[in-house]
PDB file of C-alpha atoms in Angstrom:
ATOM      1  CA  PHE F 174     117.250  77.715 101.206  1.00 79.00           C
ATOM      2  CA  LEU F 175     116.430  81.152 102.546  1.00 85.00           C
ATOM      3  CA  THR F 176     113.965  79.606 104.905  1.00 87.00           C
ATOM      4  CA  ARG F 177     116.441  77.205 106.567  1.00 90.00           C
ATOM      5  CA  LEU F 178     118.336  79.864 108.750  1.00 90.00           C
ATOM      6  CA  GLY F 179     118.659  78.492 112.192  1.00 92.00           C
ATOM      7  CA  GLU F 180     118.798  80.174 115.539  1.00 94.00           C
ATOM      8  CA  GLY F 181     121.966  82.140 116.238  1.00 94.00           C
ATOM      9  CA  SER F 182     123.132  81.358 112.579  1.00 93.00           C
ATOM     10  CA  ARG F 183     124.169  83.742 109.657  1.00 93.00           C
ATOM     11  CA  MET F 184     123.673  83.312 105.906  1.00 91.00           C
ATOM     12  CA  VAL F 185     125.672  84.894 102.981  1.00 92.00           C
ATOM     13  CA  ILE F 186     124.119  84.626  99.546  1.00 90.00           C
ATOM     14  CA  THR F 187     126.552  85.555  96.718  1.00 89.00           C
ATOM     15  CA  GLY F 188     125.636  86.425  93.049  1.00 90.00           C
ATOM     16  CA  ASP F 189     126.283  88.899  90.466  1.00 85.00           C
ATOM     17  CA  ARG F 190     123.241  90.502  88.732  1.00 82.00           C
ATOM     18  CA  THR F 191     125.338  91.561  85.480  1.00 79.00           C
ATOM     19  CA  GLN F 192     125.865  87.676  85.084  1.00 82.00           C
ATOM     20  CA  VAL F 193     122.266  86.380  84.905  1.00 84.00           C
ATOM     21  CA  ASP F 194     122.246  83.872  82.198  1.00 87.00           C
ATOM     22  CA  LEU F 195     118.460  83.248  81.998  1.00 90.00           C
ATOM     23  CA  PRO F 196     116.254  83.639  78.907  1.00 91.00           C
ATOM     24  CA  ARG F 197     114.965  87.164  78.499  1.00 88.00           C
ATOM     25  CA  GLY F 198     111.786  87.859  80.551  1.00 87.00           C
ATOM     26  CA  GLN F 199     112.522  85.015  83.015  1.00 91.00           C
ATOM     27  CA  ALA F 200     113.048  86.520  86.555  1.00 87.00           C
ATOM     28  CA  SER F 201     116.296  85.991  88.349  1.00 91.00           C
ATOM     29  CA  GLY F 202     115.987  84.522  91.903  1.00 91.00           C
ATOM     30  CA  LEU F 203     118.788  86.741  93.112  1.00 90.00           C
ATOM     31  CA  THR F 204     117.171  89.971  91.664  1.00 90.00           C
ATOM     32  CA  GLU F 205     113.793  88.816  93.311  1.00 92.00           C
ATOM     33  CA  ALA F 206     115.371  88.067  96.761  1.00 92.00           C
ATOM     34  CA  GLU F 207     117.132  91.504  96.728  1.00 92.00           C
ATOM     35  CA  ARG F 208     113.722  93.298  95.757  1.00 93.00           C
ATOM     36  CA  LEU F 209     111.689  91.529  98.339  1.00 94.00           C
ATOM     37  CA  LEU F 210     114.124  91.578 101.316  1.00 94.00           C
ATOM     38  CA  SER F 211     115.852  94.864 100.845  1.00 94.00           C
ATOM     39  CA  GLY F 212     113.430  96.617 103.463  1.00 93.00           C
ATOM     40  CA  ILE F 213     113.909  94.040 106.149  1.00 95.00           C
ATOM     41  CA  ASP F 214     115.821  94.897 109.281  1.00 94.00           C
ATOM     42  CA  SER F 215     118.957  92.624 109.886  1.00 92.00           C
ATOM     43  CA  ILE F 216     119.267  91.860 106.241  1.00 94.00           C
ATOM     44  CA  ALA F 217     122.002  93.861 104.320  1.00 94.00           C
ATOM     45  CA  PHE F 218     123.237  93.856 100.799  1.00 93.00           C
ATOM     46  CA  ASN F 219     126.751  94.720  99.869  1.00 92.00           C
ATOM     47  CA  TYR F 220     127.914  95.617  96.245  1.00 89.00           C
ATOM     48  CA  PHE F 221     131.313  95.577  94.825  1.00 86.00           C
ATOM     49  CA  THR F 222     132.688  97.746  92.150  1.00 82.00           C
ATOM     50  CA  ALA F 223     135.807  97.482  89.863  1.00 80.00           C
ATOM     51  CA  LYS F 224     137.816  98.929  92.754  1.00 84.00           C
ATOM     52  CA  ASP F 225     137.035  95.615  94.486  1.00 85.00           C
ATOM     53  CA  VAL F 226     138.580  93.344  91.860  1.00 81.00           C
ATOM     54  CA  VAL F 227     141.508  91.423  92.792  1.00 83.00           C
ATOM     55  CA  ARG F 228     142.036  89.544  89.640  1.00 83.00           C
ATOM     56  CA  HIS F 229     144.155  90.808  86.727  1.00 88.00           C
ATOM     57  CA  PRO F 230     143.989  94.642  86.360  1.00 85.00           C
ATOM     58  CA  LEU F 231     142.485  94.353  83.058  1.00 92.00           C
ATOM     59  CA  VAL F 232     139.255  92.767  84.569  1.00 87.00           C
ATOM     60  CA  ALA F 233     138.799  96.052  86.481  1.00 86.00           C
ATOM     61  CA  LYS F 234     138.856  98.135  83.304  1.00 90.00           C
ATOM     62  CA  ILE F 235     136.372  95.643  81.761  1.00 89.00           C
ATOM     63  CA  ILE F 236     133.794  96.008  84.755  1.00 86.00           C
ATOM     64  CA  GLU F 237     134.359  99.789  84.492  1.00 88.00           C
ATOM     65  CA  ALA F 238     133.395  99.864  80.700  1.00 92.00           C
ATOM     66  CA  TYR F 239     130.245  97.787  81.540  1.00 88.00           C
ATOM     67  CA  GLU F 240     129.324 100.172  84.493  1.00 87.00           C
ATOM     68  CA  LYS F 241     129.676 103.295  82.244  1.00 90.00           C
ATOM     69  CA  ASP F 242     127.491 101.690  79.707  1.00 89.00           C
ATOM     70  CA  GLY F 243     124.735 101.134  82.350  1.00 75.00           C
TER      71      GLY F 243
END
């Protein structure tokens, strides 16, 4: 789908690198796209943190715990 961008269009790709459910050793398409495309002008990546959580306040604390663990 990355090659289907039309003239004057915009594309948004969403995903969460912390929620990859692939077998160990299998590459994530999201992570691979980020690696390959990060140096291209006009392509930007936005990252959210626990401060961006709009769900239950406990979810932010859970995310913070995982972020601290690395």
